[in-house]
mmCIF file of C-alpha atoms in Angstrom:
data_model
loop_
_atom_site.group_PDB
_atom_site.id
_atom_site.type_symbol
_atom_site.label_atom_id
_atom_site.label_comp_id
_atom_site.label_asym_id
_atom_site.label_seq_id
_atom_site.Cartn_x
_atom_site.Cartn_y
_atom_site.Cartn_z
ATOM 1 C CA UNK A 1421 -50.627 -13.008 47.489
ATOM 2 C CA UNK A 1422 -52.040 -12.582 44.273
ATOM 3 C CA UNK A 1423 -53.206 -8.845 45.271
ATOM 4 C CA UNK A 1424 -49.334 -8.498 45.371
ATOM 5 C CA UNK A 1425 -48.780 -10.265 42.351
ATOM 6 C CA UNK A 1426 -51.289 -8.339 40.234
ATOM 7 C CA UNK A 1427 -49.770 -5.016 41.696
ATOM 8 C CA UNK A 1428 -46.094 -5.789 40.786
ATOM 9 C CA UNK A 1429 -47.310 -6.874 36.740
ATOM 10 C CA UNK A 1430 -47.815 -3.691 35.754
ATOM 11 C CA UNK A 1431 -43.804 -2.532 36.731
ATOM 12 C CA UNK A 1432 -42.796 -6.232 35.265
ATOM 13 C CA UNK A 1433 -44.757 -5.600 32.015
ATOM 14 C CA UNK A 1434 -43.375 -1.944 31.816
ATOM 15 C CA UNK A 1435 -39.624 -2.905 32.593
ATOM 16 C CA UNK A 1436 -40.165 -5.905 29.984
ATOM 17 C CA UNK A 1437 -41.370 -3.555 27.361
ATOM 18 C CA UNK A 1438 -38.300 -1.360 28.017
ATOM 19 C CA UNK A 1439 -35.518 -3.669 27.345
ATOM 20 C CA UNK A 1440 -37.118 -4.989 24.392
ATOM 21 C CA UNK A 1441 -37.747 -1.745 22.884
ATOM 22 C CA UNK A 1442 -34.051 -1.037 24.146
ATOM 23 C CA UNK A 1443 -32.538 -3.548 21.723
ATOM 24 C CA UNK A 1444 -34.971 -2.935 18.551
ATOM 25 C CA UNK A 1445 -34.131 0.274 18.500
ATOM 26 C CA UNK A 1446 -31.178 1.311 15.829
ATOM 27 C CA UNK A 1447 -28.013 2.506 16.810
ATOM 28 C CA UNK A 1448 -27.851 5.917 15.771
ATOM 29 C CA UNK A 1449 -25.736 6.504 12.700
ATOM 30 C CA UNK A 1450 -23.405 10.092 12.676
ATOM 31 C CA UNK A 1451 -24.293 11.594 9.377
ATOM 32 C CA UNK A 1452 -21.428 12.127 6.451
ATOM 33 C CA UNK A 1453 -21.131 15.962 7.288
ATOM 34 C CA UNK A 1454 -20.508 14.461 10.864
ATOM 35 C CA UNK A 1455 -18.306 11.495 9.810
ATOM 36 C CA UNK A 1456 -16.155 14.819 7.483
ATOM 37 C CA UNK A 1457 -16.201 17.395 10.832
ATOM 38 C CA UNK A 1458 -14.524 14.426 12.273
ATOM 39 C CA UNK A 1459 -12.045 13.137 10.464
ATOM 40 C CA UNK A 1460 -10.722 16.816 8.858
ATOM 41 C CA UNK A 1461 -10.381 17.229 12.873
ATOM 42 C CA UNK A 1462 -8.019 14.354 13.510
ATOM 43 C CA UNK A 1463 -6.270 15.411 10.323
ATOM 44 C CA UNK A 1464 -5.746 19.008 12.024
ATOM 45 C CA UNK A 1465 -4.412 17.235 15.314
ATOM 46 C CA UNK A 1466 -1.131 15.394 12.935
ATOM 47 C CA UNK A 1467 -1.347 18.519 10.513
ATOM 48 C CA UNK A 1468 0.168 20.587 13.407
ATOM 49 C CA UNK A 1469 1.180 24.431 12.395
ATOM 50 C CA UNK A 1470 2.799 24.598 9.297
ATOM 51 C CA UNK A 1471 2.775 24.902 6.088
ATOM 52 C CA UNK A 1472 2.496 21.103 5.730
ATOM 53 C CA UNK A 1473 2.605 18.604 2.330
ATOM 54 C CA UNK A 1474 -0.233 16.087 2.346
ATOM 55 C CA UNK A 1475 -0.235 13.258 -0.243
ATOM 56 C CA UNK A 1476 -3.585 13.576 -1.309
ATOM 57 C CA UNK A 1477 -3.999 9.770 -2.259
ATOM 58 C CA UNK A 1478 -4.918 7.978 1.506
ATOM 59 C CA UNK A 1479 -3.155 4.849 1.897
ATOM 60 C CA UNK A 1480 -3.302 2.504 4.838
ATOM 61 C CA UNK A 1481 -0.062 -0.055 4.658
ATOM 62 C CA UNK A 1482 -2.196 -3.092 4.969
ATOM 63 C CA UNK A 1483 -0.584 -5.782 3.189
ATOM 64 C CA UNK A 1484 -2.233 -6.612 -0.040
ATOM 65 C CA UNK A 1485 -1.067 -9.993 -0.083
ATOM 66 C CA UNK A 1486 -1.900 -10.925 3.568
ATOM 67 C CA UNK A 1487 -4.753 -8.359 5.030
ATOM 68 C CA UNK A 1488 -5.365 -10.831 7.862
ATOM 69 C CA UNK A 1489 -1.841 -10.521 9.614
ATOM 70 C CA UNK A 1490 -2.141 -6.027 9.176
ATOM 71 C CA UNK A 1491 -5.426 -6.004 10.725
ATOM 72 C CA UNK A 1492 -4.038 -8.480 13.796
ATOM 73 C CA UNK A 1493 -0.915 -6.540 14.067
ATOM 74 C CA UNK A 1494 -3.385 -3.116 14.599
ATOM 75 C CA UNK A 1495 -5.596 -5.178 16.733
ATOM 76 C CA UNK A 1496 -2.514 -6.206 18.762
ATOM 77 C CA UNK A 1497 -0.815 -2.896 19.129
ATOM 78 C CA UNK A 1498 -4.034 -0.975 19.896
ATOM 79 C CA UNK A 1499 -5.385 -3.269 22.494
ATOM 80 C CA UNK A 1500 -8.261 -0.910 23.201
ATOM 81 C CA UNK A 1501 -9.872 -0.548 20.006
ATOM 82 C CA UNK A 1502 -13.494 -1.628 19.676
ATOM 83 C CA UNK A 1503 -14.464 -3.860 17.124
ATOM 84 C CA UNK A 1504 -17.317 -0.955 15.710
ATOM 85 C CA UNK A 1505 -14.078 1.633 15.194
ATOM 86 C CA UNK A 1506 -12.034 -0.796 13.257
ATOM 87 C CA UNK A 1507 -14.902 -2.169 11.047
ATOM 88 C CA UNK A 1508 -14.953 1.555 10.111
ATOM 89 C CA UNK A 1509 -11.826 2.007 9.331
ATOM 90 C CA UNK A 1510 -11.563 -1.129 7.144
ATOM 91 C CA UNK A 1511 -15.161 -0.005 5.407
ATOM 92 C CA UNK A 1512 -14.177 3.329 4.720
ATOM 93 C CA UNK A 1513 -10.135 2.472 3.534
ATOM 94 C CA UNK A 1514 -11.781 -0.553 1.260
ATOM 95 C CA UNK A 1515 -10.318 2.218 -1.926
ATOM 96 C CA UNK A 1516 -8.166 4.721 -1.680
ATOM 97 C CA UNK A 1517 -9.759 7.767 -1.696
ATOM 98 C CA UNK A 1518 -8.340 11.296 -2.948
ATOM 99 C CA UNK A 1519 -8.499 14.258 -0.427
ATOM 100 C CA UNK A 1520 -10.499 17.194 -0.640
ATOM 101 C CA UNK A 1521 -8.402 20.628 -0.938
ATOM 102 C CA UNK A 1522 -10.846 22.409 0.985
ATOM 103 C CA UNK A 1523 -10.485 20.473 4.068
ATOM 104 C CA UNK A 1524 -10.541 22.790 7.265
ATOM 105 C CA UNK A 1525 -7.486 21.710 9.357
ATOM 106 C CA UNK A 1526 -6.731 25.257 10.513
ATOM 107 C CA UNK A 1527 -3.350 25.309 8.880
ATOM 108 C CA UNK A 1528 -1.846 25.983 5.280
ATOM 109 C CA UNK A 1529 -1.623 22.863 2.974
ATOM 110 C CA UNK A 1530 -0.598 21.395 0.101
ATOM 111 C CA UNK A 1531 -1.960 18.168 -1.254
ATOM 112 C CA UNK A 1532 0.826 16.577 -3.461
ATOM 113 C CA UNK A 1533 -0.269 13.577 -5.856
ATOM 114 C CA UNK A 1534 1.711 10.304 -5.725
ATOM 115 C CA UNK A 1535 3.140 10.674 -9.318
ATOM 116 C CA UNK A 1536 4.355 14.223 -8.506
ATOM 117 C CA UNK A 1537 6.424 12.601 -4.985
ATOM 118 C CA UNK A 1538 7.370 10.061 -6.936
ATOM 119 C CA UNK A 1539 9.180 12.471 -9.803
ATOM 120 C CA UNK A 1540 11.075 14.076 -6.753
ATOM 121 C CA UNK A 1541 12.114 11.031 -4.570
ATOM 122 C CA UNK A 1542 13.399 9.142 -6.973
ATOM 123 C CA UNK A 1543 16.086 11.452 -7.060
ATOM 124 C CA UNK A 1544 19.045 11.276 -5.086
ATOM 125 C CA UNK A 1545 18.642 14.614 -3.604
ATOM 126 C CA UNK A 1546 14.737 14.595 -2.904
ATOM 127 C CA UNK A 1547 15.213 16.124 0.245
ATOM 128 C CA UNK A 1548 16.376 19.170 -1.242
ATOM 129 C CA UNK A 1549 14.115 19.352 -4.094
ATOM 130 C CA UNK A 1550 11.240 18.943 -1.942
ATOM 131 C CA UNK A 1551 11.712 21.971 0.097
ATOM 132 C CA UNK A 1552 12.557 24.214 -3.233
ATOM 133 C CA UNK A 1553 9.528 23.009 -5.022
ATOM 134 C CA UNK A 1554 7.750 22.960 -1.390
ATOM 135 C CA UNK A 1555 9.257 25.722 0.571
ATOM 136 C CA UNK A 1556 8.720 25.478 4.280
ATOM 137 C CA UNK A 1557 7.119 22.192 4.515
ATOM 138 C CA UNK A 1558 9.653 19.959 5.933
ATOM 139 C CA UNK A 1559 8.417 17.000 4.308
ATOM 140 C CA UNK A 1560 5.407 15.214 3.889
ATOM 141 C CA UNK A 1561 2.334 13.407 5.546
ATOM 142 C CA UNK A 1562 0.334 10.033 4.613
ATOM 143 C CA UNK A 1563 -3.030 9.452 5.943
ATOM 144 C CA UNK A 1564 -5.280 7.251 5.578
ATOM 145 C CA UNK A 1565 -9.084 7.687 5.898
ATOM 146 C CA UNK A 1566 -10.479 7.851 9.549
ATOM 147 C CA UNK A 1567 -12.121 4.820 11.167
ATOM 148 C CA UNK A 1568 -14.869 5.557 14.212
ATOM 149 C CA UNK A 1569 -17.107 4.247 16.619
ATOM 150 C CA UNK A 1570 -20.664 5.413 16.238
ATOM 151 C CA UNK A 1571 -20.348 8.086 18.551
ATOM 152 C CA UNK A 1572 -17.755 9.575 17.159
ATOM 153 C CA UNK A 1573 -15.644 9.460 20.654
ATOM 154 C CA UNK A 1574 -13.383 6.984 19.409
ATOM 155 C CA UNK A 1575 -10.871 6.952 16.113
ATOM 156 C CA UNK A 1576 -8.261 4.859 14.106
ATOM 157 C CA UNK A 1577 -5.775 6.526 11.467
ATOM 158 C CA UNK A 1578 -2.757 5.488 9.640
ATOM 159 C CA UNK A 1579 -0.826 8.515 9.405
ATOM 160 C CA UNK A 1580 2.667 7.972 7.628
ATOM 161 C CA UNK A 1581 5.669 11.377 8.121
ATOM 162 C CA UNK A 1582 8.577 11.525 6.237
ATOM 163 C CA UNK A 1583 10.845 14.323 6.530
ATOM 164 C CA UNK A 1584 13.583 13.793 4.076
ATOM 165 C CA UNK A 1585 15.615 10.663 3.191
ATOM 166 C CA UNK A 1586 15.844 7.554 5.829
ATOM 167 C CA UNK A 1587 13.681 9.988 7.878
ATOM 168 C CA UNK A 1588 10.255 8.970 8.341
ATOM 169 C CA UNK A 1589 7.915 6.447 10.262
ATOM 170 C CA UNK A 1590 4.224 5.053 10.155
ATOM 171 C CA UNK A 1591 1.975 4.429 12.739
ATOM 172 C CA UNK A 1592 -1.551 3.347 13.404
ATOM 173 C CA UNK A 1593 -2.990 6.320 16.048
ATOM 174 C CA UNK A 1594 -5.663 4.898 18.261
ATOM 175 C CA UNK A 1595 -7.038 8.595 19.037
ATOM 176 C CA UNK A 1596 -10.196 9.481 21.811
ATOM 177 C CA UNK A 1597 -12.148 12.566 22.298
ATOM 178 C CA UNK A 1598 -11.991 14.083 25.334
ATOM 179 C CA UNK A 1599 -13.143 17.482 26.199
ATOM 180 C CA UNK A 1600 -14.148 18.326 22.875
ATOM 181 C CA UNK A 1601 -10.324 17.280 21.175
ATOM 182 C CA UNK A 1602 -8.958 14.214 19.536
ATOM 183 C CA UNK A 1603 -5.895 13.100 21.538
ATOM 184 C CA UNK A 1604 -3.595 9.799 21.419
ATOM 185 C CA UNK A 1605 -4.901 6.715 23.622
ATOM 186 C CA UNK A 1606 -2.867 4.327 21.941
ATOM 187 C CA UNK A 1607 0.146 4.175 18.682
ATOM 188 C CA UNK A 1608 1.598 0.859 16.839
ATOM 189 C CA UNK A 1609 4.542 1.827 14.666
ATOM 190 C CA UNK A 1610 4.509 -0.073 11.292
ATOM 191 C CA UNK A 1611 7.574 1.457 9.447
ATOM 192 C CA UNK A 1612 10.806 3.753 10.027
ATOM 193 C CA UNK A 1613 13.508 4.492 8.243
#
């Protein structure tokens, strides 16, 4: 019996050893070129073909005044989101950040800065001025910045279209990576008009 018992300590000792090392050893962390690749390619994915408008300012439409009841509402819409991809997103949308012009989202774009949408919505015929001062973008795209799990298989992004007066909608994209691609798992709408 204890011939047995002194035979089996070794494979205890070893196995022990292994699941303690398991959970002392830090998750790995995707690097900021990674974290960039990444979110420039969910960017491409909304971007589509076109020429397309980008505000350049990201902006996530959680409430100011009551954070608590966005961040429930995105929890409750996109009932598979893990807790790791929307700690992300809420890290790296703490300030809005500007967007880079030399993002890579294999199609021709213009980042527009709030002030300048501003000067040409306020007017009554925005739609129209938009696409002379714009020509062939048929309006223009919001995003915010992109949320992820640590392996990078798993995203969150506010991503706001309007195409012309009383035509536009926002939505919170729970997106996955499958086969190399970022598609749609999961959507909450939060505006349209």
């Amino acid at each position: 019996m204890l011939n047995k018992f002194l035979k089996r300590t070794p494979l205890v000792l070893l196995a022990l050893n292994f699941i303690a090392c398991s959970f002392m050893t830090p998750k790995s962390v995707p690097s900021a070129a990674d974290l960039e690749k990444e979110e420039q390619a969910v960017y491409a994915f909304f971007a589509g073909d076109g020429p397309v408008l980008i505000m350049q300012e990201t902006n996530t439409n959680i409430s100011k005044d009551n954070p608590e009841q966005s961040i429930e509402y995105i929890k409750s819409g996109l009932k598979n989101i893990s807790q790791e991809t929307l700690d992300s997103y809420l890290d790296r949308n703490a300030q809005p950040t500007l967007l880079s012009p030399d993002m890579e989202l294999g199609t021709e774009y213009t980042l527009v800065t709030a002030d300048d949408l501003y000067e040409i919505t306020s007017q009554p015929n925005w739609g129209e001025l938009l696409s002379e001062k714009y020509q062939d973008t048929h309006g223009y795209i919001i995003f915010s910045r992109v949320g992820f799990n640590s392996t990078l298989d798993q995203a969150v992004v506010y991503v706001g279209s309007v195409a012309g007066p009383l035509m536009g909608a926002g939505f919170y994209y729970l997106m996955e990576k499958k086969n190399g691609d970022w598609v749609i798992k999961e959507q909450v709408n939060v505006w349209i008009s």
